PDB file of C-alpha atoms in Angstrom:
ATOM      1  CA  MET A   1      14.186 -67.615   8.731  1.00 82.00           C
ATOM      2  CA  SER A   2      14.258 -63.769   9.221  1.00 90.00           C
ATOM      3  CA  LYS A   3      13.538 -61.348   6.358  1.00 86.00           C
ATOM      4  CA  ARG A   4      17.085 -60.062   6.414  1.00 88.00           C
ATOM      5  CA  ALA A   5      18.282 -63.889   6.140  1.00 91.00           C
ATOM      6  CA  ALA A   6      16.054 -64.589   3.335  1.00 90.00           C
ATOM      7  CA  GLU A   7      17.077 -61.474   1.404  1.00 91.00           C
ATOM      8  CA  GLN A   8      20.660 -62.479   1.878  1.00 94.00           C
ATOM      9  CA  ARG A   9      19.940 -66.019   0.630  1.00 95.00           C
ATOM     10  CA  TRP A  10      18.106 -64.706  -2.421  1.00 95.00           C
ATOM     11  CA  MET A  11      20.838 -62.036  -3.282  1.00 95.00           C
ATOM     12  CA  SER A  12      23.451 -64.907  -2.873  1.00 97.00           C
ATOM     13  CA  ARG A  13      21.476 -66.999  -5.365  1.00 97.00           C
ATOM     14  CA  VAL A  14      21.299 -64.284  -7.848  1.00 98.00           C
ATOM     15  CA  ALA A  15      24.876 -63.495  -7.648  1.00 98.00           C
ATOM     16  CA  GLN A  16      25.628 -66.878  -8.813  1.00 98.00           C
ATOM     17  CA  LEU A  17      23.828 -66.385 -12.087  1.00 98.00           C
ATOM     18  CA  PRO A  18      25.499 -65.029 -15.263  1.00 98.00           C
ATOM     19  CA  CYS A  19      24.562 -61.623 -16.684  1.00 98.00           C
ATOM     20  CA  VAL A  20      20.653 -61.426 -17.414  1.00 98.00           C
ATOM     21  CA  VAL A  21      21.597 -59.282 -20.512  1.00 98.00           C
ATOM     22  CA  CYS A  22      24.709 -60.801 -22.188  1.00 98.00           C
ATOM     23  CA  GLY A  23      25.504 -63.901 -19.982  1.00 98.00           C
ATOM     24  CA  ALA A  24      28.999 -62.743 -18.969  1.00 98.00           C
ATOM     25  CA  GLU A  25      30.621 -63.424 -15.364  1.00 98.00           C
ATOM     26  CA  PRO A  26      31.163 -62.283 -12.875  1.00 98.00           C
ATOM     27  CA  VAL A  27      28.142 -60.029 -11.989  1.00 98.00           C
ATOM     28  CA  GLU A  28      27.165 -57.050  -9.869  1.00 98.00           C
ATOM     29  CA  LEU A  29      23.621 -56.908  -8.115  1.00 97.00           C
ATOM     30  CA  HIS A  30      21.494 -53.981  -9.559  1.00 95.00           C
ATOM     31  CA  HIS A  31      18.422 -52.945  -7.539  1.00 92.00           C
ATOM     32  CA  ILE A  32      15.715 -52.156  -9.925  1.00 91.00           C
ATOM     33  CA  ARG A  33      14.408 -48.734  -9.769  1.00 79.00           C
ATOM     34  CA  GLU A  34      11.274 -49.128 -11.778  1.00 66.00           C
ATOM     35  CA  GLY A  35       8.301 -48.132  -9.685  1.00 53.00           C
ATOM     36  CA  GLN A  36      10.578 -47.085  -6.788  1.00 53.00           C
ATOM     37  CA  GLY A  37      10.510 -43.233  -7.141  1.00 52.00           C
ATOM     38  CA  ALA A  38      13.273 -41.079  -8.468  1.00 52.00           C
ATOM     39  CA  ALA A  39      16.063 -41.970  -5.929  1.00 54.00           C
ATOM     40  CA  GLN A  40      15.034 -45.058  -4.173  1.00 57.00           C
ATOM     41  CA  ARG A  41      16.129 -48.514  -4.521  1.00 59.00           C
ATOM     42  CA  ALA A  42      13.987 -51.446  -4.360  1.00 59.00           C
ATOM     43  CA  GLN A  43      14.010 -54.211  -1.731  1.00 77.00           C
ATOM     44  CA  HIS A  44      16.862 -56.647  -1.984  1.00 81.00           C
ATOM     45  CA  VAL A  45      14.785 -59.336  -3.419  1.00 84.00           C
ATOM     46  CA  LEU A  46      14.303 -57.101  -6.479  1.00 91.00           C
ATOM     47  CA  VAL A  47      17.752 -57.366  -7.866  1.00 95.00           C
ATOM     48  CA  LEU A  48      19.203 -58.227 -11.213  1.00 97.00           C
ATOM     49  CA  PRO A  49      22.572 -59.861 -12.025  1.00 98.00           C
ATOM     50  CA  LEU A  50      24.570 -57.688 -14.384  1.00 98.00           C
ATOM     51  CA  CYS A  51      28.134 -57.955 -15.525  1.00 98.00           C
ATOM     52  CA  PRO A  52      29.957 -54.500 -15.074  1.00 98.00           C
ATOM     53  CA  ALA A  53      29.600 -53.436 -18.622  1.00 98.00           C
ATOM     54  CA  CYS A  54      25.770 -54.058 -18.482  1.00 98.00           C
ATOM     55  CA  HIS A  55      25.522 -52.516 -15.326  1.00 98.00           C
ATOM     56  CA  ARG A  56      27.801 -49.484 -15.295  1.00 97.00           C
ATOM     57  CA  GLY A  57      29.380 -49.387 -18.819  1.00 98.00           C
ATOM     58  CA  PRO A  58      28.250 -46.816 -21.265  1.00 98.00           C
ATOM     59  CA  ASN A  59      25.990 -49.238 -22.965  1.00 97.00           C
ATOM     60  CA  GLY A  60      25.000 -50.458 -19.691  1.00 97.00           C
ATOM     61  CA  LEU A  61      21.777 -49.703 -17.539  1.00 96.00           C
ATOM     62  CA  HIS A  62      23.447 -46.912 -15.699  1.00 95.00           C
ATOM     63  CA  GLY A  63      25.331 -45.529 -18.728  1.00 97.00           C
ATOM     64  CA  LEU A  64      22.252 -45.301 -21.034  1.00 97.00           C
ATOM     65  CA  GLY A  65      19.541 -44.683 -18.232  1.00 94.00           C
ATOM     66  CA  THR A  66      16.496 -46.740 -18.233  1.00 91.00           C
ATOM     67  CA  LYS A  67      15.002 -45.285 -21.407  1.00 94.00           C
ATOM     68  CA  GLY A  68      18.116 -45.557 -23.429  1.00 97.00           C
ATOM     69  CA  PHE A  69      18.632 -49.162 -22.181  1.00 97.00           C
ATOM     70  CA  TYR A  70      15.255 -50.093 -23.431  1.00 97.00           C
ATOM     71  CA  MET A  71      15.604 -48.375 -26.690  1.00 97.00           C
ATOM     72  CA  ARG A  72      19.025 -50.353 -27.200  1.00 97.00           C
ATOM     73  CA  TYR A  73      18.026 -53.590 -25.867  1.00 97.00           C
ATOM     74  CA  LYS A  74      14.152 -53.643 -25.980  1.00 97.00           C
ATOM     75  CA  ARG A  75      14.001 -54.964 -22.169  1.00 97.00           C
ATOM     76  CA  ASP A  76      13.340 -52.963 -19.294  1.00 96.00           C
ATOM     77  CA  GLU A  77      14.074 -53.751 -15.696  1.00 95.00           C
ATOM     78  CA  LEU A  78      10.820 -55.647 -15.175  1.00 95.00           C
ATOM     79  CA  ASP A  79      11.638 -57.798 -18.200  1.00 97.00           C
ATOM     80  CA  LEU A  80      15.057 -58.678 -16.691  1.00 98.00           C
ATOM     81  CA  LEU A  81      13.600 -59.369 -13.323  1.00 96.00           C
ATOM     82  CA  ALA A  82      11.248 -61.961 -14.899  1.00 97.00           C
ATOM     83  CA  ALA A  83      14.044 -63.550 -16.562  1.00 98.00           C
ATOM     84  CA  THR A  84      16.222 -63.655 -13.263  1.00 98.00           C
ATOM     85  CA  ILE A  85      13.351 -65.154 -11.407  1.00 97.00           C
ATOM     86  CA  GLU A  86      12.772 -67.659 -14.233  1.00 97.00           C
ATOM     87  CA  ALA A  87      16.611 -68.597 -14.089  1.00 97.00           C
ATOM     88  CA  LEU A  88      16.182 -69.510 -10.413  1.00 96.00           C
ATOM     89  CA  SER A  89      12.966 -71.492 -10.842  1.00 91.00           C
TER      90      SER A  89
END
């Protein structure tokens, strides 16, 4: 299996999960930014299933920013990535 095919398969599996924050569906895939530099996205295997509200909403990851999101939910992108991987195991 090629790297691209493996990434697509992984992203498809993640997209079938409920939101890793609130459990809502459907979800959007969020590429984590932690450890990636200011403007870069992570590899396609480093994605989180987030509902639109938790992803782009005013109280979501992009709405609050990573620091604000952590202050509100006490979870960062790596915590959510670990939960995502665990849900697929």
